[in-house]
mmCIF file of N, CA, C and O in Angstrom:
data_model
loop_
_atom_site.group_PDB
_atom_site.id
_atom_site.type_symbol
_atom_site.label_atom_id
_atom_site.label_comp_id
_atom_site.label_asym_id
_atom_site.label_seq_id
_atom_site.Cartn_x
_atom_site.Cartn_y
_atom_site.Cartn_z
ATOM 1 N N MET S 30 0.853 -1.186 0.000
ATOM 2 C CA MET S 30 0.000 0.000 0.000
ATOM 3 C C MET S 30 0.892 1.240 0.000
ATOM 4 O O MET S 30 1.886 1.306 0.715
ATOM 5 N N LEU S 31 0.517 2.195 -0.803
ATOM 6 C CA LEU S 31 1.276 3.440 -0.891
ATOM 7 C C LEU S 31 0.988 4.319 0.312
ATOM 8 O O LEU S 31 -0.144 4.411 0.771
ATOM 9 N N GLY S 32 2.024 4.977 0.788
ATOM 10 C CA GLY S 32 1.868 5.870 1.916
ATOM 11 C C GLY S 32 1.270 7.204 1.523
ATOM 12 O O GLY S 32 1.264 7.592 0.349
ATOM 13 N N LYS S 33 0.780 7.898 2.513
ATOM 14 C CA LYS S 33 0.144 9.197 2.309
ATOM 15 C C LYS S 33 1.099 10.188 1.644
ATOM 16 O O LYS S 33 0.715 10.901 0.716
ATOM 17 N N ASN S 34 2.339 10.232 2.087
ATOM 18 C CA ASN S 34 3.306 11.171 1.520
ATOM 19 C C ASN S 34 3.620 10.851 0.067
ATOM 20 O O ASN S 34 3.789 11.759 -0.757
ATOM 21 N N THR S 35 3.692 9.571 -0.265
ATOM 22 C CA THR S 35 3.942 9.163 -1.655
ATOM 23 C C THR S 35 2.786 9.601 -2.546
ATOM 24 O O THR S 35 3.001 10.170 -3.620
ATOM 25 N N LEU S 36 1.570 9.330 -2.100
ATOM 26 C CA LEU S 36 0.404 9.728 -2.893
ATOM 27 C C LEU S 36 0.325 11.243 -3.046
ATOM 28 O O LEU S 36 0.019 11.747 -4.134
ATOM 29 N N LYS S 37 0.619 11.948 -1.976
ATOM 30 C CA LYS S 37 0.583 13.410 -2.032
ATOM 31 C C LYS S 37 1.620 13.936 -3.024
ATOM 32 O O LYS S 37 1.320 14.818 -3.824
ATOM 33 N N ARG S 38 2.808 13.373 -2.983
ATOM 34 C CA ARG S 38 3.856 13.813 -3.904
ATOM 35 C C ARG S 38 3.450 13.585 -5.351
ATOM 36 O O ARG S 38 3.622 14.446 -6.213
ATOM 37 N N HIS S 39 2.904 12.426 -5.639
ATOM 38 C CA HIS S 39 2.526 12.118 -7.016
ATOM 39 C C HIS S 39 1.290 12.905 -7.446
ATOM 40 O O HIS S 39 1.181 13.262 -8.624
ATOM 41 N N ALA S 40 0.398 13.203 -6.530
ATOM 42 C CA ALA S 40 -0.739 14.070 -6.861
ATOM 43 C C ALA S 40 -0.228 15.450 -7.264
ATOM 44 O O ALA S 40 -0.730 16.053 -8.226
ATOM 45 N N GLU S 41 0.768 15.935 -6.550
ATOM 46 C CA GLU S 41 1.366 17.231 -6.894
ATOM 47 C C GLU S 41 2.045 17.169 -8.251
ATOM 48 O O GLU S 41 1.923 18.107 -9.055
ATOM 49 N N LEU S 42 2.764 16.080 -8.534
ATOM 50 C CA LEU S 42 3.424 15.944 -9.831
ATOM 51 C C LEU S 42 2.404 15.889 -10.968
ATOM 52 O O LEU S 42 2.604 16.507 -12.019
ATOM 53 N N VAL S 43 1.314 15.167 -10.773
ATOM 54 C CA VAL S 43 0.268 15.097 -11.794
ATOM 55 C C VAL S 43 -0.318 16.485 -12.037
ATOM 56 O O VAL S 43 -0.472 16.916 -13.185
ATOM 57 N N ASP S 44 -0.624 17.205 -10.979
ATOM 58 C CA ASP S 44 -1.182 18.550 -11.120
ATOM 59 C C ASP S 44 -0.189 19.490 -11.799
ATOM 60 O O ASP S 44 -0.562 20.262 -12.696
ATOM 61 N N GLN S 45 1.072 19.413 -11.408
ATOM 62 C CA GLN S 45 2.091 20.268 -12.012
ATOM 63 C C GLN S 45 2.299 19.935 -13.488
ATOM 64 O O GLN S 45 2.470 20.840 -14.317
ATOM 65 N N MET S 46 2.279 18.648 -13.832
ATOM 66 C CA MET S 46 2.451 18.257 -15.233
ATOM 67 C C MET S 46 1.252 18.720 -16.054
ATOM 68 O O MET S 46 1.409 19.191 -17.183
ATOM 69 N N ALA S 47 0.058 18.604 -15.499
ATOM 70 C CA ALA S 47 -1.129 19.093 -16.201
ATOM 71 C C ALA S 47 -0.998 20.588 -16.470
ATOM 72 O O ALA S 47 -1.221 21.044 -17.600
ATOM 73 N N THR S 48 -0.624 21.335 -15.468
ATOM 74 C CA THR S 48 -0.434 22.768 -15.634
ATOM 75 C C THR S 48 0.649 23.039 -16.663
ATOM 76 O O THR S 48 0.519 23.936 -17.508
ATOM 77 N N HIS S 49 1.700 22.256 -16.627
ATOM 78 C CA HIS S 49 2.828 22.403 -17.555
ATOM 79 C C HIS S 49 2.376 22.296 -19.013
ATOM 80 O O HIS S 49 2.866 23.026 -19.867
ATOM 81 N N VAL S 50 1.447 21.376 -19.280
ATOM 82 C CA VAL S 50 0.978 21.188 -20.659
ATOM 83 C C VAL S 50 -0.234 22.057 -20.979
ATOM 84 O O VAL S 50 -0.786 21.984 -22.072
ATOM 85 N N GLY S 51 -0.651 22.884 -20.025
ATOM 86 C CA GLY S 51 -1.735 23.827 -20.285
ATOM 87 C C GLY S 51 -3.115 23.359 -19.889
ATOM 88 O O GLY S 51 -4.115 23.855 -20.406
ATOM 89 N N VAL S 52 -3.190 22.415 -18.973
ATOM 90 C CA VAL S 52 -4.480 21.871 -18.540
ATOM 91 C C VAL S 52 -4.707 22.233 -17.074
ATOM 92 O O VAL S 52 -3.821 22.033 -16.240
ATOM 93 N N ASP S 53 -5.877 22.752 -16.773
ATOM 94 C CA ASP S 53 -6.288 22.989 -15.391
ATOM 95 C C ASP S 53 -7.178 21.815 -14.994
ATOM 96 O O ASP S 53 -8.310 21.695 -15.471
ATOM 97 N N LEU S 54 -6.637 20.924 -14.171
ATOM 98 C CA LEU S 54 -7.392 19.716 -13.808
ATOM 99 C C LEU S 54 -8.698 20.034 -13.106
ATOM 100 O O LEU S 54 -9.706 19.357 -13.320
ATOM 101 N N GLU S 55 -8.705 21.065 -12.273
ATOM 102 C CA GLU S 55 -9.940 21.424 -11.569
ATOM 103 C C GLU S 55 -11.007 21.862 -12.565
ATOM 104 O O GLU S 55 -12.147 21.392 -12.509
ATOM 105 N N ASP S 56 -10.638 22.730 -13.495
ATOM 106 C CA ASP S 56 -11.590 23.168 -14.521
ATOM 107 C C ASP S 56 -12.045 21.997 -15.387
ATOM 108 O O ASP S 56 -13.215 21.911 -15.767
ATOM 109 N N SER S 57 -11.106 21.114 -15.710
ATOM 110 C CA SER S 57 -11.452 19.945 -16.524
ATOM 111 C C SER S 57 -12.436 19.033 -15.807
ATOM 112 O O SER S 57 -13.349 18.483 -16.426
ATOM 113 N N ALA S 58 -12.258 18.880 -14.499
ATOM 114 C CA ALA S 58 -13.185 18.047 -13.722
ATOM 115 C C ALA S 58 -14.552 18.718 -13.627
ATOM 116 O O ALA S 58 -15.587 18.064 -13.807
ATOM 117 N N ILE S 59 -14.563 20.012 -13.354
ATOM 118 C CA ILE S 59 -15.829 20.742 -13.265
ATOM 119 C C ILE S 59 -16.560 20.709 -14.601
ATOM 120 O O ILE S 59 -17.779 20.552 -14.645
ATOM 121 N N GLY S 60 -15.814 20.810 -15.689
ATOM 122 C CA GLY S 60 -16.405 20.796 -17.023
ATOM 123 C C GLY S 60 -16.787 19.415 -17.518
ATOM 124 O O GLY S 60 -17.356 19.274 -18.597
ATOM 125 N N GLY S 61 -16.463 18.379 -16.755
ATOM 126 C CA GLY S 61 -16.844 17.026 -17.130
ATOM 127 C C GLY S 61 -15.892 16.351 -18.103
ATOM 128 O O GLY S 61 -16.195 15.284 -18.632
ATOM 129 N N ASP S 62 -14.730 16.964 -18.344
ATOM 130 C CA ASP S 62 -13.765 16.374 -19.272
ATOM 131 C C ASP S 62 -12.971 15.238 -18.641
ATOM 132 O O ASP S 62 -12.426 14.384 -19.343
ATOM 133 N N VAL S 63 -12.896 15.238 -17.322
ATOM 134 C CA VAL S 63 -12.175 14.189 -16.600
ATOM 135 C C VAL S 63 -12.895 13.970 -15.272
ATOM 136 O O VAL S 63 -13.394 14.914 -14.660
ATOM 137 N N SER S 64 -12.976 12.721 -14.863
ATOM 138 C CA SER S 64 -13.632 12.409 -13.586
ATOM 139 C C SER S 64 -12.600 12.384 -12.460
ATOM 140 O O SER S 64 -11.394 12.256 -12.701
ATOM 141 N N ILE S 65 -13.084 12.468 -11.262
ATOM 142 C CA ILE S 65 -12.204 12.360 -10.097
ATOM 143 C C ILE S 65 -11.520 10.993 -10.094
ATOM 144 O O ILE S 65 -10.336 10.878 -9.756
ATOM 145 N N ASP S 66 -12.235 9.957 -10.497
ATOM 146 C CA ASP S 66 -11.639 8.622 -10.575
ATOM 147 C C ASP S 66 -10.498 8.579 -11.595
ATOM 148 O O ASP S 66 -9.483 7.927 -11.360
ATOM 149 N N GLN S 67 -10.667 9.269 -12.717
ATOM 150 C CA GLN S 67 -9.603 9.307 -13.721
ATOM 151 C C GLN S 67 -8.374 10.056 -13.191
ATOM 152 O O GLN S 67 -7.238 9.668 -13.474
ATOM 153 N N ILE S 68 -8.601 11.106 -12.419
ATOM 154 C CA ILE S 68 -7.485 11.829 -11.814
ATOM 155 C C ILE S 68 -6.802 10.929 -10.781
ATOM 156 O O ILE S 68 -5.571 10.866 -10.725
ATOM 157 N N SER S 69 -7.581 10.222 -9.990
ATOM 158 C CA SER S 69 -7.009 9.276 -9.016
ATOM 159 C C SER S 69 -6.184 8.203 -9.714
ATOM 160 O O SER S 69 -5.091 7.851 -9.252
ATOM 161 N N ASP S 70 -6.699 7.694 -10.833
ATOM 162 C CA ASP S 70 -5.955 6.695 -11.606
ATOM 163 C C ASP S 70 -4.651 7.281 -12.139
ATOM 164 O O ASP S 70 -3.618 6.603 -12.173
ATOM 165 N N ALA S 71 -4.685 8.552 -12.551
ATOM 166 C CA ALA S 71 -3.472 9.213 -13.039
ATOM 167 C C ALA S 71 -2.430 9.300 -11.929
ATOM 168 O O ALA S 71 -1.229 9.087 -12.166
ATOM 169 N N VAL S 72 -2.869 9.592 -10.715
ATOM 170 C CA VAL S 72 -1.940 9.665 -9.580
ATOM 171 C C VAL S 72 -1.340 8.282 -9.315
ATOM 172 O O VAL S 72 -0.131 8.162 -9.085
ATOM 173 N N LEU S 73 -2.159 7.251 -9.391
ATOM 174 C CA LEU S 73 -1.640 5.890 -9.176
ATOM 175 C C LEU S 73 -0.665 5.489 -10.276
ATOM 176 O O LEU S 73 0.371 4.867 -9.992
ATOM 177 N N ARG S 74 -0.969 5.841 -11.541
ATOM 178 C CA ARG S 74 -0.026 5.565 -12.626
ATOM 179 C C ARG S 74 1.289 6.293 -12.379
ATOM 180 O O ARG S 74 2.374 5.747 -12.567
ATOM 181 N N CYS S 75 1.198 7.539 -11.951
ATOM 182 C CA CYS S 75 2.385 8.331 -11.655
ATOM 183 C C CYS S 75 3.198 7.686 -10.538
ATOM 184 O O CYS S 75 4.431 7.662 -10.586
ATOM 185 N N SER S 76 2.524 7.151 -9.552
ATOM 186 C CA SER S 76 3.231 6.546 -8.424
ATOM 187 C C SER S 76 4.006 5.297 -8.835
ATOM 188 O O SER S 76 4.896 4.860 -8.112
ATOM 189 N N ASP S 77 3.686 4.728 -10.002
ATOM 190 C CA ASP S 77 4.433 3.585 -10.528
ATOM 191 C C ASP S 77 5.720 4.005 -11.234
ATOM 192 O O ASP S 77 6.522 3.156 -11.615
ATOM 193 N N CYS S 78 5.914 5.293 -11.439
ATOM 194 C CA CYS S 78 7.102 5.796 -12.117
ATOM 195 C C CYS S 78 8.338 5.480 -11.280
ATOM 196 O O CYS S 78 8.342 5.663 -10.066
ATOM 197 N N SER S 79 9.371 5.050 -11.956
ATOM 198 C CA SER S 79 10.593 4.670 -11.246
ATOM 199 C C SER S 79 11.495 5.855 -10.924
ATOM 200 O O SER S 79 12.446 5.708 -10.170
ATOM 201 N N ASN S 80 11.199 7.031 -11.492
ATOM 202 C CA ASN S 80 12.081 8.156 -11.249
ATOM 203 C C ASN S 80 11.323 9.483 -11.123
ATOM 204 O O ASN S 80 11.455 10.372 -11.977
ATOM 205 N N PRO S 81 10.536 9.644 -10.078
ATOM 206 C CA PRO S 81 9.790 10.891 -9.915
ATOM 207 C C PRO S 81 10.694 12.106 -9.706
ATOM 208 O O PRO S 81 10.296 13.224 -10.009
ATOM 209 N N ASP S 82 11.924 11.880 -9.228
ATOM 210 C CA ASP S 82 12.841 13.003 -9.062
ATOM 211 C C ASP S 82 13.181 13.635 -10.408
ATOM 212 O O ASP S 82 13.296 14.859 -10.520
ATOM 213 N N HIS S 83 13.338 12.807 -11.433
ATOM 214 C CA HIS S 83 13.620 13.332 -12.770
ATOM 215 C C HIS S 83 12.434 14.145 -13.279
ATOM 216 O O HIS S 83 12.606 15.195 -13.894
ATOM 217 N N CYS S 84 11.244 13.670 -13.009
ATOM 218 C CA CYS S 84 10.035 14.385 -13.412
ATOM 219 C C CYS S 84 9.977 15.755 -12.730
ATOM 220 O O CYS S 84 9.709 16.769 -13.386
ATOM 221 N N ALA S 85 10.230 15.789 -11.456
ATOM 222 C CA ALA S 85 10.224 17.062 -10.722
ATOM 223 C C ALA S 85 11.271 18.009 -11.287
ATOM 224 O O ALA S 85 11.023 19.214 -11.437
ATOM 225 N N GLN S 86 12.424 17.473 -11.628
ATOM 226 C CA GLN S 86 13.486 18.284 -12.222
ATOM 227 C C GLN S 86 13.064 18.789 -13.596
ATOM 228 O O GLN S 86 13.297 19.949 -13.942
ATOM 229 N N PHE S 87 12.448 17.935 -14.396
ATOM 230 C CA PHE S 87 11.937 18.326 -15.706
ATOM 231 C C PHE S 87 10.957 19.491 -15.566
ATOM 232 O O PHE S 87 11.038 20.475 -16.300
ATOM 233 N N LEU S 88 10.038 19.376 -14.622
ATOM 234 C CA LEU S 88 9.037 20.423 -14.429
ATOM 235 C C LEU S 88 9.670 21.735 -13.979
ATOM 236 O O LEU S 88 9.234 22.812 -14.383
ATOM 237 N N ALA S 89 10.699 21.651 -13.172
ATOM 238 C CA ALA S 89 11.361 22.852 -12.668
ATOM 239 C C ALA S 89 12.185 23.547 -13.751
ATOM 240 O O ALA S 89 12.340 24.774 -13.715
ATOM 241 N N GLN S 90 12.679 22.793 -14.722
ATOM 242 C CA GLN S 90 13.605 23.353 -15.700
ATOM 243 C C GLN S 90 13.003 23.605 -17.076
ATOM 244 O O GLN S 90 13.614 24.281 -17.894
ATOM 245 N N SER S 91 11.836 23.074 -17.374
ATOM 246 C CA SER S 91 11.260 23.180 -18.710
ATOM 247 C C SER S 91 10.262 24.320 -18.790
ATOM 248 O O SER S 91 9.571 24.625 -17.825
ATOM 249 N N ALA S 92 10.186 24.899 -19.956
ATOM 250 C CA ALA S 92 9.221 25.972 -20.188
ATOM 251 C C ALA S 92 7.818 25.389 -20.230
ATOM 252 O O ALA S 92 7.592 24.292 -20.740
ATOM 253 N N GLN S 93 6.887 26.149 -19.691
ATOM 254 C CA GLN S 93 5.492 25.716 -19.694
ATOM 255 C C GLN S 93 4.999 25.627 -21.139
ATOM 256 O O GLN S 93 5.420 26.377 -22.001
ATOM 257 N N GLY S 94 4.101 24.700 -21.385
ATOM 258 C CA GLY S 94 3.527 24.534 -22.710
ATOM 259 C C GLY S 94 4.202 23.451 -23.525
ATOM 260 O O GLY S 94 3.766 23.154 -24.625
ATOM 261 N N GLN S 95 5.250 22.855 -23.007
ATOM 262 C CA GLN S 95 5.908 21.759 -23.709
ATOM 263 C C GLN S 95 5.151 20.462 -23.472
ATOM 264 O O GLN S 95 4.344 20.352 -22.559
ATOM 265 N N LYS S 96 5.448 19.492 -24.294
ATOM 266 C CA LYS S 96 4.871 18.158 -24.139
ATOM 267 C C LYS S 96 5.409 17.482 -22.886
ATOM 268 O O LYS S 96 6.438 17.869 -22.347
ATOM 269 N N THR S 97 4.734 16.442 -22.483
ATOM 270 C CA THR S 97 5.223 15.632 -21.367
ATOM 271 C C THR S 97 6.486 14.904 -21.805
ATOM 272 O O THR S 97 6.688 14.658 -22.997
ATOM 273 N N PRO S 98 7.329 14.532 -20.862
ATOM 274 C CA PRO S 98 8.493 13.716 -21.239
ATOM 275 C C PRO S 98 8.015 12.350 -21.738
ATOM 276 O O PRO S 98 6.928 11.891 -21.381
ATOM 277 N N GLU S 99 8.828 11.710 -22.538
ATOM 278 C CA GLU S 99 8.414 10.449 -23.172
ATOM 279 C C GLU S 99 8.085 9.345 -22.178
ATOM 280 O O GLU S 99 7.307 8.448 -22.481
ATOM 281 N N TYR S 100 8.636 9.407 -20.986
ATOM 282 C CA TYR S 100 8.400 8.354 -19.997
ATOM 283 C C TYR S 100 7.132 8.579 -19.169
ATOM 284 O O TYR S 100 6.757 7.729 -18.375
ATOM 285 N N CYS S 101 6.464 9.708 -19.346
ATOM 286 C CA CYS S 101 5.288 10.025 -18.529
ATOM 287 C C CYS S 101 4.182 9.004 -18.769
ATOM 288 O O CYS S 101 3.774 8.753 -19.901
ATOM 289 N N ARG S 102 3.682 8.453 -17.696
ATOM 290 C CA ARG S 102 2.645 7.428 -17.770
ATOM 291 C C ARG S 102 1.250 8.012 -17.999
ATOM 292 O O ARG S 102 0.283 7.263 -18.167
ATOM 293 N N ASN S 103 1.152 9.336 -17.990
ATOM 294 C CA ASN S 103 -0.142 9.989 -18.169
ATOM 295 C C ASN S 103 -0.209 10.828 -19.437
ATOM 296 O O ASN S 103 -1.102 11.659 -19.586
ATOM 297 N N THR S 104 0.714 10.587 -20.361
ATOM 298 C CA THR S 104 0.755 11.375 -21.588
ATOM 299 C C THR S 104 -0.571 11.339 -22.334
ATOM 300 O O THR S 104 -1.068 12.379 -22.772
ATOM 301 N N SER S 105 -1.170 10.171 -22.481
ATOM 302 C CA SER S 105 -2.417 10.079 -23.257
ATOM 303 C C SER S 105 -3.535 10.879 -22.595
ATOM 304 O O SER S 105 -4.322 11.539 -23.285
ATOM 305 N N LEU S 106 -3.616 10.853 -21.281
ATOM 306 C CA LEU S 106 -4.630 11.643 -20.576
ATOM 307 C C LEU S 106 -4.394 13.130 -20.796
ATOM 308 O O LEU S 106 -5.317 13.872 -21.140
ATOM 309 N N PHE S 107 -3.147 13.562 -20.621
ATOM 310 C CA PHE S 107 -2.847 14.980 -20.801
ATOM 311 C C PHE S 107 -3.052 15.426 -22.242
ATOM 312 O O PHE S 107 -3.540 16.527 -22.493
ATOM 313 N N ASP S 108 -2.701 14.577 -23.210
ATOM 314 C CA ASP S 108 -2.931 14.914 -24.621
ATOM 315 C C ASP S 108 -4.422 15.090 -24.903
ATOM 316 O O ASP S 108 -4.834 16.030 -25.581
ATOM 317 N N ARG S 109 -5.235 14.188 -24.357
ATOM 318 C CA ARG S 109 -6.690 14.277 -24.568
ATOM 319 C C ARG S 109 -7.251 15.552 -23.943
ATOM 320 O O ARG S 109 -8.024 16.276 -24.564
ATOM 321 N N LEU S 110 -6.835 15.853 -22.717
ATOM 322 C CA LEU S 110 -7.337 17.045 -22.041
ATOM 323 C C LEU S 110 -6.842 18.324 -22.702
ATOM 324 O O LEU S 110 -7.578 19.310 -22.776
ATOM 325 N N THR S 111 -5.618 18.300 -23.213
ATOM 326 C CA THR S 111 -5.087 19.458 -23.934
ATOM 327 C C THR S 111 -5.910 19.711 -25.189
ATOM 328 O O THR S 111 -6.281 20.852 -25.483
ATOM 329 N N SER S 112 -6.217 18.652 -25.934
ATOM 330 C CA SER S 112 -7.029 18.788 -27.149
ATOM 331 C C SER S 112 -8.416 19.335 -26.832
ATOM 332 O O SER S 112 -8.920 20.219 -27.534
ATOM 333 N N LEU S 113 -9.034 18.801 -25.787
ATOM 334 C CA LEU S 113 -10.356 19.284 -25.394
ATOM 335 C C LEU S 113 -10.312 20.750 -24.984
ATOM 336 O O LEU S 113 -11.176 21.541 -25.363
ATOM 337 N N SER S 114 -9.293 21.109 -24.230
ATOM 338 C CA SER S 114 -9.143 22.491 -23.776
ATOM 339 C C SER S 114 -8.942 23.433 -24.951
ATOM 340 O O SER S 114 -9.542 24.512 -25.017
ATOM 341 N N GLU S 115 -8.116 23.030 -25.922
ATOM 342 C CA GLU S 115 -7.870 23.849 -27.105
ATOM 343 C C GLU S 115 -9.122 23.998 -27.945
ATOM 344 O O GLU S 115 -9.413 25.081 -28.450
ATOM 345 N N SER S 116 -9.872 22.921 -28.092
ATOM 346 C CA SER S 116 -11.086 23.005 -28.924
ATOM 347 C C SER S 116 -12.146 23.889 -28.262
ATOM 348 O O SER S 116 -12.888 24.583 -28.951
ATOM 349 N N LYS S 117 -12.197 23.904 -26.943
ATOM 350 C CA LYS S 117 -13.145 24.787 -26.245
ATOM 351 C C LYS S 117 -12.738 26.245 -26.406
ATOM 352 O O LYS S 117 -13.593 27.117 -26.537
ATOM 353 N N ARG S 118 -11.431 26.509 -26.375
ATOM 354 C CA ARG S 118 -10.954 27.886 -26.558
ATOM 355 C C ARG S 118 -11.215 28.372 -27.979
ATOM 356 O O ARG S 118 -11.556 29.524 -28.190
ATOM 357 N N ASP S 119 -11.029 27.464 -28.948
ATOM 358 C CA ASP S 119 -11.191 27.832 -30.344
ATOM 359 C C ASP S 119 -12.657 27.875 -30.777
ATOM 360 O O ASP S 119 -13.002 28.535 -31.734
ATOM 361 N N GLY S 120 -13.480 27.115 -30.059
ATOM 362 C CA GLY S 120 -14.876 26.953 -30.458
ATOM 363 C C GLY S 120 -15.732 27.954 -29.874
ATOM 364 O O GLY S 120 -16.547 28.676 -30.195
#
């Protein structure tokens, strides 16, 4: 079982990565684009990452608006939410 601190750290990484790619998870959840269960699943996928320190370093050093790193376990979720967010802005 994952500890509280581990889950909290990965929840923060998921939120930071979403923000990094231009997605506001809270707005996406309120708008119905993502469920709380899907966000929870994203945190669990993130917690399976073997190198969260590299992810944190990537987020600290990369310009906002870039793609997720190739090893990110939530790339498909973030890509889908980014597309939805862009289409709402354009539409």
